[in-house]
PDB file of C-alpha atoms and ligand atoms in Angstrom:
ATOM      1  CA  UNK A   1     103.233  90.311 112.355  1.00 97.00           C
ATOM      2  CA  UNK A   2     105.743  90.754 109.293  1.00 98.00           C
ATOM      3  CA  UNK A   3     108.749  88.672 108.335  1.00 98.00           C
ATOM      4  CA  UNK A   4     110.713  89.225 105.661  1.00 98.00           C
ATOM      5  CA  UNK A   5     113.253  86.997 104.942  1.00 98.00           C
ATOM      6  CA  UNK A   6     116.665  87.029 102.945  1.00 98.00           C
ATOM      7  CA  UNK A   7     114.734  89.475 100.671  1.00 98.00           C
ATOM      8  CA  UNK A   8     116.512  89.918  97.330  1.00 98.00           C
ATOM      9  CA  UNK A   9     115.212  92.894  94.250  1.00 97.00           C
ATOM     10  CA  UNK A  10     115.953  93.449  91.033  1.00 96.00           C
ATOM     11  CA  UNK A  11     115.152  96.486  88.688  1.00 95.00           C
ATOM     12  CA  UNK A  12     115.303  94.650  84.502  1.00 91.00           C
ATOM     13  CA  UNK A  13     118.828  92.715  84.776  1.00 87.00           C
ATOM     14  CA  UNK A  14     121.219  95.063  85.935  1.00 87.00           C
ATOM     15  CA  UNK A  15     120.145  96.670  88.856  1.00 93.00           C
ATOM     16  CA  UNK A  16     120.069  94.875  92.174  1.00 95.00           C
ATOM     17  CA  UNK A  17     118.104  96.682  94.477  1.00 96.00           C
ATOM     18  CA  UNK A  18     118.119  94.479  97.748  1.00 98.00           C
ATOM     19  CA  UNK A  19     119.877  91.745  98.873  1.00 98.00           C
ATOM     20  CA  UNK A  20     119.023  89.263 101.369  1.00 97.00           C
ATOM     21  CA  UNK A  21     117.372  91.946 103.664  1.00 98.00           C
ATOM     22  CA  UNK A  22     115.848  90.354 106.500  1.00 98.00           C
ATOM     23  CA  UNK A  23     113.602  92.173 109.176  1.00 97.00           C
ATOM     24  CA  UNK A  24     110.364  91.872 111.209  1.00 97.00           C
ATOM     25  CA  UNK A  25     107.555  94.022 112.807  1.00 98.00           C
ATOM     26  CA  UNK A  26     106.456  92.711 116.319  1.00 97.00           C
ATOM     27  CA  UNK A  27     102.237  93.317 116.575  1.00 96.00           C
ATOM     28  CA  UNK A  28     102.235  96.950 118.336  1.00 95.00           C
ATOM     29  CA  UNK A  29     105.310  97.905 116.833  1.00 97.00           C
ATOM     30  CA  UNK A  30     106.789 100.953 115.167  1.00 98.00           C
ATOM     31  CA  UNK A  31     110.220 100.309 113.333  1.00 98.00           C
ATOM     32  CA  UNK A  32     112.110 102.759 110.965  1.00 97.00           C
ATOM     33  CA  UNK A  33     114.109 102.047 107.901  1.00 97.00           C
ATOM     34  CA  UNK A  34     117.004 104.257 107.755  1.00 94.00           C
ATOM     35  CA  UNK A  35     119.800 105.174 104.810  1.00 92.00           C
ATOM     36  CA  UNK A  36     120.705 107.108 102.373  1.00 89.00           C
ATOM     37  CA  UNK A  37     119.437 107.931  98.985  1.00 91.00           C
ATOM     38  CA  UNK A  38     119.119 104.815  96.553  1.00 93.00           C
ATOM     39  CA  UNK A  39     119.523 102.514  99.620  1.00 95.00           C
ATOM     40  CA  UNK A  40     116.429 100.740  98.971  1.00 96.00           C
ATOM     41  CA  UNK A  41     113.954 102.055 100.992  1.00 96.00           C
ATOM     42  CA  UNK A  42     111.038 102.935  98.598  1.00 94.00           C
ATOM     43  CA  UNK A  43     112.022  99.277  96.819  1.00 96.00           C
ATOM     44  CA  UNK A  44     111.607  97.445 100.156  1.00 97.00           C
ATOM     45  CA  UNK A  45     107.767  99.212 100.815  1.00 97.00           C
ATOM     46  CA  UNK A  46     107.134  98.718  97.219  1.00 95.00           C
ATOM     47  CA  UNK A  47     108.001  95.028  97.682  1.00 97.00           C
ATOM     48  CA  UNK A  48     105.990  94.876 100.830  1.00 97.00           C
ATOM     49  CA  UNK A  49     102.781  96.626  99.379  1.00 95.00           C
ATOM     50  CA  UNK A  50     103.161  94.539  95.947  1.00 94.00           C
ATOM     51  CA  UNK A  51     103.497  97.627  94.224  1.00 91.00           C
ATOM     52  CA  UNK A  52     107.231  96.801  92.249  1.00 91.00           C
ATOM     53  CA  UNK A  53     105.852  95.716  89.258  1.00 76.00           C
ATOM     54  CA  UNK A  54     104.681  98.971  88.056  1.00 70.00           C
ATOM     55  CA  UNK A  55     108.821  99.943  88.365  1.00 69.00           C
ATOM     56  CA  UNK A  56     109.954  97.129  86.878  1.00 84.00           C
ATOM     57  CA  UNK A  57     111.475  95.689  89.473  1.00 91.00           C
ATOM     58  CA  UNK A  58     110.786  92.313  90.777  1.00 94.00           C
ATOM     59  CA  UNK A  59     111.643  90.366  94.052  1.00 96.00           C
ATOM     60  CA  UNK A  60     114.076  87.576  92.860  1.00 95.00           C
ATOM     61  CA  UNK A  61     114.597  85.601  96.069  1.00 97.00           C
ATOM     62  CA  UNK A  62     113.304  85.510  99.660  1.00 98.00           C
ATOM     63  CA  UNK A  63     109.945  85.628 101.775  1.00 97.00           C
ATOM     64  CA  UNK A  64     107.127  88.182 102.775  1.00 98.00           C
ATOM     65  CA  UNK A  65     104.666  86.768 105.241  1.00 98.00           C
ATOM     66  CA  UNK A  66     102.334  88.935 106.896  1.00 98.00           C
ATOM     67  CA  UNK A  67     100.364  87.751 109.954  1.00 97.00           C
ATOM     68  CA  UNK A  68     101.344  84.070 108.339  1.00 95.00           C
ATOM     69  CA  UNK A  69     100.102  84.691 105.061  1.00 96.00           C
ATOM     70  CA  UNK A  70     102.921  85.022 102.294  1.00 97.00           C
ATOM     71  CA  UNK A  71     102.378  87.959 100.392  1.00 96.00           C
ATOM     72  CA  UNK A  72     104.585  87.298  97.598  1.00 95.00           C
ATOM     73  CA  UNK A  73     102.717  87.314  94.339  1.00 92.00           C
ATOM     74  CA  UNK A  74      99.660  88.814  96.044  1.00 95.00           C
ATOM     75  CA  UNK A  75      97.884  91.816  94.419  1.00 94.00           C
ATOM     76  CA  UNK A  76      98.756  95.309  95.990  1.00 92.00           C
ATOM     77  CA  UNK A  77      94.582  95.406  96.553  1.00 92.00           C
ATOM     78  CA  UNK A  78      94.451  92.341  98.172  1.00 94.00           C
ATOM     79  CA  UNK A  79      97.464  93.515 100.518  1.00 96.00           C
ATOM     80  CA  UNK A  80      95.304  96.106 101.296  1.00 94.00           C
ATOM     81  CA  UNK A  81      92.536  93.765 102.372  1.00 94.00           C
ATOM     82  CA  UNK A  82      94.626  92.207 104.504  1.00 95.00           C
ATOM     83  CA  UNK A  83      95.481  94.558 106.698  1.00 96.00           C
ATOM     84  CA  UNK A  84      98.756  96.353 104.551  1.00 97.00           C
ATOM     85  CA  UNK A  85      99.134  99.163 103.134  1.00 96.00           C
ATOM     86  CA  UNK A  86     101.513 101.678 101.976  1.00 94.00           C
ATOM     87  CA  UNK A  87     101.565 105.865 102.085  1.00 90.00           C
ATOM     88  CA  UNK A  88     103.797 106.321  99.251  1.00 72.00           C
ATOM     89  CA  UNK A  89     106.809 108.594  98.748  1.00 65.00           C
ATOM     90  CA  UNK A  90     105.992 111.923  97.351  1.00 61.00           C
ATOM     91  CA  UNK A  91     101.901 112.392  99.020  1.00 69.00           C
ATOM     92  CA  UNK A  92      99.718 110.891  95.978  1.00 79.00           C
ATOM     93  CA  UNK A  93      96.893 112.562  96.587  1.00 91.00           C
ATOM     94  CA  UNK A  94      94.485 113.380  94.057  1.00 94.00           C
ATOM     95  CA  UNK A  95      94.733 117.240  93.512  1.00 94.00           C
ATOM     96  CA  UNK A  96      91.594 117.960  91.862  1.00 95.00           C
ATOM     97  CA  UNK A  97      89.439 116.324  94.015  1.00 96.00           C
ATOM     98  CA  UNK A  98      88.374 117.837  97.376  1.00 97.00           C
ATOM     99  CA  UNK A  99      89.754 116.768 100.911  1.00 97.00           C
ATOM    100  CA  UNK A 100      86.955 114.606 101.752  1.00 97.00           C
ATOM    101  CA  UNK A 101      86.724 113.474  98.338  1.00 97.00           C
ATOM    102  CA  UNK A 102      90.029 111.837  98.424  1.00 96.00           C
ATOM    103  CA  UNK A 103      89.435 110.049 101.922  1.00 96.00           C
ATOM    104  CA  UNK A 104      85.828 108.916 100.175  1.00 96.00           C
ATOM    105  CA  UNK A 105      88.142 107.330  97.592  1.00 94.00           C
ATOM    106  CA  UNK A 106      90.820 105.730  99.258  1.00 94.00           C
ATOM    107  CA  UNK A 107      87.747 103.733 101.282  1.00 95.00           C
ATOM    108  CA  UNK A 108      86.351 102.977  98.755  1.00 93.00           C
ATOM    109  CA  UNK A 109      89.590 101.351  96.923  1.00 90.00           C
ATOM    110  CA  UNK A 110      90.178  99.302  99.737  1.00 91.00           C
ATOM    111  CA  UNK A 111      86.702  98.090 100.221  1.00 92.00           C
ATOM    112  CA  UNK A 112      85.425 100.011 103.046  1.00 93.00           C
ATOM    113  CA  UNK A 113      81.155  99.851 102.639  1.00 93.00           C
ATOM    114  CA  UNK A 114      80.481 103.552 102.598  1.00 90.00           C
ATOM    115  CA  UNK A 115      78.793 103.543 105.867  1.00 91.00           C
ATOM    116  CA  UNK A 116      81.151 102.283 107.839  1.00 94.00           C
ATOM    117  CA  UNK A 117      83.635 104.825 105.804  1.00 95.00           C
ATOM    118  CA  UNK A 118      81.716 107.842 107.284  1.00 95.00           C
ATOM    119  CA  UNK A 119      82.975 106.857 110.850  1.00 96.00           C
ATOM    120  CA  UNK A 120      86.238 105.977 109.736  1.00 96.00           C
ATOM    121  CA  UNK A 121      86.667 109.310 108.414  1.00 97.00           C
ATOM    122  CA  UNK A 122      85.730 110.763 111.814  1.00 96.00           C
ATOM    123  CA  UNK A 123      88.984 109.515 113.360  1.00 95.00           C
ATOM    124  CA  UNK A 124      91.044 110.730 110.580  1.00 96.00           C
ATOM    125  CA  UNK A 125      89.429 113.787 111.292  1.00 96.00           C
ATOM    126  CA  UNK A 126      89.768 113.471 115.145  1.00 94.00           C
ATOM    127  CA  UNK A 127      93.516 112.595 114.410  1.00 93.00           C
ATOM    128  CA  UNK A 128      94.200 115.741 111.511  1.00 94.00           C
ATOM    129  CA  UNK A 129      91.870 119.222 112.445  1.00 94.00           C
ATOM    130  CA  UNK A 130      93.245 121.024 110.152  1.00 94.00           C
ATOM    131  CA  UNK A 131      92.160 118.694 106.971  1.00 96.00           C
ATOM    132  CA  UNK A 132      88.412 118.533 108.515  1.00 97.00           C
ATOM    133  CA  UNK A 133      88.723 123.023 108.321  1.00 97.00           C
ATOM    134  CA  UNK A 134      89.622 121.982 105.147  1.00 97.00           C
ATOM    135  CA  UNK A 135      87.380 118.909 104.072  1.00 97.00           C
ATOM    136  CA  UNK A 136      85.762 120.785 101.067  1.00 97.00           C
ATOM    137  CA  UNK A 137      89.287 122.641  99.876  1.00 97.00           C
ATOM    138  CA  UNK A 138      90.393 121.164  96.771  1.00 97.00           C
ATOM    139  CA  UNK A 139      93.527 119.049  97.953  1.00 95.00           C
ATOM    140  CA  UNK A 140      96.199 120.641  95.058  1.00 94.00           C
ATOM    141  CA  UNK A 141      95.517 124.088  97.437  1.00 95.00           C
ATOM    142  CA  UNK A 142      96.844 122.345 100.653  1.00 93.00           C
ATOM    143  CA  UNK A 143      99.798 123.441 101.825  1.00 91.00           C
ATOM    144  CA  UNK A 144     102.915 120.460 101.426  1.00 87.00           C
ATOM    145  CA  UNK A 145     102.491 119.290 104.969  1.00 87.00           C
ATOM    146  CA  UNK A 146      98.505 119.553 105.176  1.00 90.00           C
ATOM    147  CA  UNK A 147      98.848 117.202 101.946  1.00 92.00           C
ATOM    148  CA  UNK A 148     101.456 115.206 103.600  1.00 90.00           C
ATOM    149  CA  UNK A 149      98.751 114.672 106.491  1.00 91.00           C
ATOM    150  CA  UNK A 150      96.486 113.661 103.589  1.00 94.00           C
ATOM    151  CA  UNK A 151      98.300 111.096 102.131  1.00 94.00           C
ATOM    152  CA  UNK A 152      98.371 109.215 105.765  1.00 94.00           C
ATOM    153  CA  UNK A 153      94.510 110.242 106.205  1.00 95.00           C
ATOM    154  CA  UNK A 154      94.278 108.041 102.949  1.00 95.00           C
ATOM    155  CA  UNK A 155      95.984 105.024 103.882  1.00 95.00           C
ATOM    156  CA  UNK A 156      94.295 105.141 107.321  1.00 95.00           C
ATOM    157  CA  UNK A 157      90.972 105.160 105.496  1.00 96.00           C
ATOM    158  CA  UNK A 158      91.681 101.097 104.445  1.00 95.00           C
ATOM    159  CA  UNK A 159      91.818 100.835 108.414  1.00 95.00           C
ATOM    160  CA  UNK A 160      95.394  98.935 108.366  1.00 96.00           C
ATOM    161  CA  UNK A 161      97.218  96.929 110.865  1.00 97.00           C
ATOM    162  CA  UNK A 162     100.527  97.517 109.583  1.00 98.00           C
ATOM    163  CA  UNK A 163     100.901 100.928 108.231  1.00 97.00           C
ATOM    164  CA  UNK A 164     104.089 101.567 105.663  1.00 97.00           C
ATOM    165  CA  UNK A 165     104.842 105.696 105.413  1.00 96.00           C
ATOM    166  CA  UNK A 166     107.746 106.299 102.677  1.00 94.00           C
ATOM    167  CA  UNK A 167     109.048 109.972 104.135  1.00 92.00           C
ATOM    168  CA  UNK A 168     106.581 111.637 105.632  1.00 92.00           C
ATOM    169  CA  UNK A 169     108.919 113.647 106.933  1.00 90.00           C
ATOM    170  CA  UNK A 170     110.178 114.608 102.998  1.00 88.00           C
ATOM    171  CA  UNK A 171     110.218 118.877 102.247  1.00 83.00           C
ATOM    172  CA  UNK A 172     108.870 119.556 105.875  1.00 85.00           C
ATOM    173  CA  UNK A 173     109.580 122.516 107.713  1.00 85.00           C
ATOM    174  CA  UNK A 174     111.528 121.499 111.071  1.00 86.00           C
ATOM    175  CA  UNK A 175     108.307 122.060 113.501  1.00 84.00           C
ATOM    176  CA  UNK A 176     106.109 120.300 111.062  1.00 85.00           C
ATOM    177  CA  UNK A 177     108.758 117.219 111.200  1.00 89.00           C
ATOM    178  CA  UNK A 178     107.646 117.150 114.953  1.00 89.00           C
ATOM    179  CA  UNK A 179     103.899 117.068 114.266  1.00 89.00           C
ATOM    180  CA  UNK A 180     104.482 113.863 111.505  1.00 91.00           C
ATOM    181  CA  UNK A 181     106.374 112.190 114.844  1.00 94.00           C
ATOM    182  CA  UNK A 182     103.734 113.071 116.792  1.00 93.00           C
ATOM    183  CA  UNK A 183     100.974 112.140 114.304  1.00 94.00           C
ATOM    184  CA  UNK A 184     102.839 108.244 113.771  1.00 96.00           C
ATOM    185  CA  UNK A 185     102.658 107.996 117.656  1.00 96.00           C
ATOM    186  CA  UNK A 186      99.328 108.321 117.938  1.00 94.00           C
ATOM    187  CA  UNK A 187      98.369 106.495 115.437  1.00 95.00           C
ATOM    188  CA  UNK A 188     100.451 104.056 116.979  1.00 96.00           C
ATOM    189  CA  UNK A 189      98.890 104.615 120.209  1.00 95.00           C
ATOM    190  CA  UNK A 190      95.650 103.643 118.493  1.00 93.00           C
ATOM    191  CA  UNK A 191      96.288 100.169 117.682  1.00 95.00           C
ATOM    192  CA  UNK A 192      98.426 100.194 114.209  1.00 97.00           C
ATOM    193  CA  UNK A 193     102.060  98.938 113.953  1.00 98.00           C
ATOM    194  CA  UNK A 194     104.377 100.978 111.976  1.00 98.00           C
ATOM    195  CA  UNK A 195     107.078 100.245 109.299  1.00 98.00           C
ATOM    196  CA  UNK A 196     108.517 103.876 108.835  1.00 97.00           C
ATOM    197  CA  UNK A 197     111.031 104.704 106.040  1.00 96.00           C
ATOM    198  CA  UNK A 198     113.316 107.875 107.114  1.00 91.00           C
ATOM    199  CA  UNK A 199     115.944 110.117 105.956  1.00 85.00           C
ATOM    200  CA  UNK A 200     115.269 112.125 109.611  1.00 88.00           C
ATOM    201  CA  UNK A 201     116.926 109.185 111.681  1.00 90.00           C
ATOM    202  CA  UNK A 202     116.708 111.733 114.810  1.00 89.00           C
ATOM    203  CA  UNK A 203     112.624 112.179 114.211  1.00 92.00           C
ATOM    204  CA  UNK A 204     112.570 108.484 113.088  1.00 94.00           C
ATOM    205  CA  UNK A 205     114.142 107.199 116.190  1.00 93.00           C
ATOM    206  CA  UNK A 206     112.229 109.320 118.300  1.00 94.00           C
ATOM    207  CA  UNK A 207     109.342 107.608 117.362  1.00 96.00           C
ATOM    208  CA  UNK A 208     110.201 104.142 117.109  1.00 97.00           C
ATOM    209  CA  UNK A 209     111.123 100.932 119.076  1.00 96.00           C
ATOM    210  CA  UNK A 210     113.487  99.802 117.028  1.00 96.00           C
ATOM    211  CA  UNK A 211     115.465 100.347 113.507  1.00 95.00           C
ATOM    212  CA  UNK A 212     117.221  98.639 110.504  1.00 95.00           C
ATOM    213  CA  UNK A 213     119.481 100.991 108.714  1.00 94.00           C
ATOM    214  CA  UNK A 214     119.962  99.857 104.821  1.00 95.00           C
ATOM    215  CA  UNK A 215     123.026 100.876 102.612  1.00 93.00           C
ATOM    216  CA  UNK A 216     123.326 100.051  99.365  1.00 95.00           C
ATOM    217  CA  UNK A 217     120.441  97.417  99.586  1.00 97.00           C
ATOM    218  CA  UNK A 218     121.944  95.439 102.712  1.00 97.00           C
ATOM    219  CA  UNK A 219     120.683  95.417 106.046  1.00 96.00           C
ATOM    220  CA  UNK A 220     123.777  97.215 107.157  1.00 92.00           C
ATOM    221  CA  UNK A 221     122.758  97.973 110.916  1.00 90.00           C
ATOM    222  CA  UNK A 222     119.845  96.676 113.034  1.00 93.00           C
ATOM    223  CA  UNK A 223     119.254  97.085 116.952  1.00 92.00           C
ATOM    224  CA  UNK A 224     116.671  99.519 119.333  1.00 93.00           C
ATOM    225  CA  UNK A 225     116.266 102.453 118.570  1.00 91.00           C
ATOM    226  CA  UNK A 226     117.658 104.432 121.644  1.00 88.00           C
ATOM    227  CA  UNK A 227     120.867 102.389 120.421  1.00 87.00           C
ATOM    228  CA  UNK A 228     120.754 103.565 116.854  1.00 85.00           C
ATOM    229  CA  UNK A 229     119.940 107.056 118.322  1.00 82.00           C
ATOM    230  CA  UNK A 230     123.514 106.833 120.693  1.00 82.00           C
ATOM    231  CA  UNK A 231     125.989 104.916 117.918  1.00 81.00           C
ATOM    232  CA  UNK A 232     128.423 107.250 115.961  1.00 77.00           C
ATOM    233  CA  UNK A 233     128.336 104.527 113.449  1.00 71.00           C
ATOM    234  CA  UNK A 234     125.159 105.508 112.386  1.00 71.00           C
ATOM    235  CA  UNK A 235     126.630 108.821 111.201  1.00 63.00           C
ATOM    236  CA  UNK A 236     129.378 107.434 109.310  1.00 64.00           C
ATOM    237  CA  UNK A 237     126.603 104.767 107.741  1.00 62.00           C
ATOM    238  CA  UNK A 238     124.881 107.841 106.336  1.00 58.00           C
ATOM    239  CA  UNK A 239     128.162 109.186 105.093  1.00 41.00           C
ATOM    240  CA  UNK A 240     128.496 106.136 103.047  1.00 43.00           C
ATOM    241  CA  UNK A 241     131.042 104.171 105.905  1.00 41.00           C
ATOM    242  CA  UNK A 242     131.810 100.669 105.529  1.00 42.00           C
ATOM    243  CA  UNK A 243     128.655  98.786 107.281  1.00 44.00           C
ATOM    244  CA  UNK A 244     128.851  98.616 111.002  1.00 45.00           C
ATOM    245  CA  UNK A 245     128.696  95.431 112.762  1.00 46.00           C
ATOM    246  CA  UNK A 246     124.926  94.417 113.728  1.00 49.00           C
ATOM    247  CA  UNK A 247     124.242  95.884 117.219  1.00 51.00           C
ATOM    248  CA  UNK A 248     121.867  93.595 118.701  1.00 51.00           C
ATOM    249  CA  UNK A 249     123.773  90.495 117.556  1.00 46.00           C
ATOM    250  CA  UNK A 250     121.541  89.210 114.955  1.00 45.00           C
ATOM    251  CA  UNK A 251     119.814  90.667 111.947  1.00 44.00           C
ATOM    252  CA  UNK A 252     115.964  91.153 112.357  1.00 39.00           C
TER     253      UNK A 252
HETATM  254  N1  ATP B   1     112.250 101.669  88.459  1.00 65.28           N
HETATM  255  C1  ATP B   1     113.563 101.522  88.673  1.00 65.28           C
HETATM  256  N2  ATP B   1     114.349 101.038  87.705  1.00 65.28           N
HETATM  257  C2  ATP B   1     115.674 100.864  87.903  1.00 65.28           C
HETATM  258  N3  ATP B   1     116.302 101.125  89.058  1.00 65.28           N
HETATM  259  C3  ATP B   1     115.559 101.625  90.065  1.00 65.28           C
HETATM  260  C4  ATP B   1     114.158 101.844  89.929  1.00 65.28           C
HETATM  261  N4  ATP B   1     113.696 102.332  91.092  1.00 65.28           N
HETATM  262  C5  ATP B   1     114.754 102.397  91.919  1.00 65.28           C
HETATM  263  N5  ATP B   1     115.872 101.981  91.301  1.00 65.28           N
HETATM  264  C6  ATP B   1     117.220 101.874  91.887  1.00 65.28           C
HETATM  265  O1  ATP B   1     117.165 101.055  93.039  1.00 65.28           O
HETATM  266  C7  ATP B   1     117.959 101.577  94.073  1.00 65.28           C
HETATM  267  C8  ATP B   1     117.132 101.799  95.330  1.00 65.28           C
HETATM  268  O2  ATP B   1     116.177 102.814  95.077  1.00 65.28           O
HETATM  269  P1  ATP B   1     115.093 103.253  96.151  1.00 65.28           P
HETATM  270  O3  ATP B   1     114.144 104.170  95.485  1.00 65.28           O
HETATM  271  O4  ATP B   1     114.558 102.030  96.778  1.00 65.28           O
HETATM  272  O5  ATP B   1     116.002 104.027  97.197  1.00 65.28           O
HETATM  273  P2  ATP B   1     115.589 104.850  98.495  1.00 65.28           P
HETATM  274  O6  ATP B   1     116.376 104.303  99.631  1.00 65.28           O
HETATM  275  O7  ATP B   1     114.129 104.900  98.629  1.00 65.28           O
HETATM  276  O8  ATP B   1     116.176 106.298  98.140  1.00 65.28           O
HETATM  277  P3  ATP B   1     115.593 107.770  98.472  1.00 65.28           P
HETATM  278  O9  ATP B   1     116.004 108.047  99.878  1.00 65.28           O
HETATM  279  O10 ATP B   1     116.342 108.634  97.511  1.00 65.28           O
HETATM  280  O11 ATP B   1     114.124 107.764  98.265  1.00 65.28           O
HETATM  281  C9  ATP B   1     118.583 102.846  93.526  1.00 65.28           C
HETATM  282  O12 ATP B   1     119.880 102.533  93.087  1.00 65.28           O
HETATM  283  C10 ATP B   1     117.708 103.223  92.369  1.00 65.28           C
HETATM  284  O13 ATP B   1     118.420 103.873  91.365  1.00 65.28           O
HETATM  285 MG1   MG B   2     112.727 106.405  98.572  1.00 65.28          MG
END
């Protein structure tokens, strides 16, 4: 479904970002992104979603194709359109405007005619309770992980196929980390693959089939989950370690 190949980024002319990361999403998949802080996580989503320019940074070498369309160069509402999109880092949500308000606008930014959005809404709804008790609240009032669940409500509006979530986990309470895993398997369950970006590897891995851990901007570690879950190496990774061999043989 997504192939990214020998992906290299650059932030202005000093600052290399990635370099030659390489990794796929199967259709029906969910796969994390693990590593530390600054290891290129948000710049690899951003990439994906064709939302680096607005950092500066620019992919200087390699290949995005999604479903066999190369998505380099594409506009980040276009991605949308075809089937992509990103929750960012940090729940963008628009604080003035009501729950429902919000999912209204994310549908209609990616297109959705407004009365197909009404039933669209119902399964975000079906999937998050607590925002439909809440659908009239302004969103600034939610609580962090009610807005958390409305940043994903958002992207799910644009009905995606490949779903990107930058930290959902980020400034959760421990129980509430379990309801985000929960909330990414269902959605899963429902028919979208998953590219999900993690500093909780334990949550991350719970949920996923399989992982690519990054480190300063090189695919550092790659296998199935349950491995990633079992390897010391993955603690030393996140403890800055010299990069473990690949696990499953070959990079993704
Ligand atoms: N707009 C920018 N301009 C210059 N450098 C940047 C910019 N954005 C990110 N970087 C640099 O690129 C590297 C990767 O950053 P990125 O945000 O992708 O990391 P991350 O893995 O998402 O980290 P975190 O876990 O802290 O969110 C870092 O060294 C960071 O300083
Ligand atoms: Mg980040």
């Amino acid at each position: 479904m997504l192939k990214v190949t020998q992906l290299h980024v650059r932030y202005g002319t000093s600052v290399t970002a990635l370099t030659d990361v390489s990794l796929g999403v199967g259709e029906g998949e969910v796969v994390a992104v693990l590593g530390a802080n600054g290891a290129g996580k948000s710049t690899l989503l951003r990439a994906l979603s064709g939302t680096l320019p607005h950092h500066g940074g620019q992919v200087t070498r390699g290949s995005i194709e999604f479903e066999g369309r190369d998505l380099l160069g594409v506009s980040p509402r276009r991605i949308v359109r075809a089937g992509l999109i990103q929750s960012p880092e940090g729940r963008r949500i628009f604080k003035g405007l009501s729950v429902e308000e919000n999912l209204r606008v994310a549908a209609a930014g990616a297109g959705i005619p407004t009365r197909h959005a009404a039933t669209v809404r119902r399964t975000v709804w079906d999937l998050f309770p607590r925002l439909e008790q809440r659908r009239e609240q302004s969103a600034g009032l939610l609580s962090g992980g009610e807005q958390q669940m409305l940043a994903i409500g958002r992207a799910l509006m644009a009905q995606p196929r490949l779903l990107l979530l930058d930290e959902p986990s980020l400034g959760l309470a421990p129980q509430m980390v379990d309801s985000v895993g929960a909330i990414i398997e269902e959605i899963h369950r429902r028919g979208t693959s998953v590219l999900l970006v993690e500093q909780n590897a334990a949550m991350a891995l719970a949920v996923s089939d399989r992982a690519v851990v990054l480190a300063s901007g090189s695919v550092c570690a790659t296998g199935p989950a349950d491995h990633l879950a079992a390897s010391d190496e993955l603690r030393d990774l996140y403890l800055g370690g010299t990069p473990a061999p690949t696990l499953d043989g070959a990079p993704q």
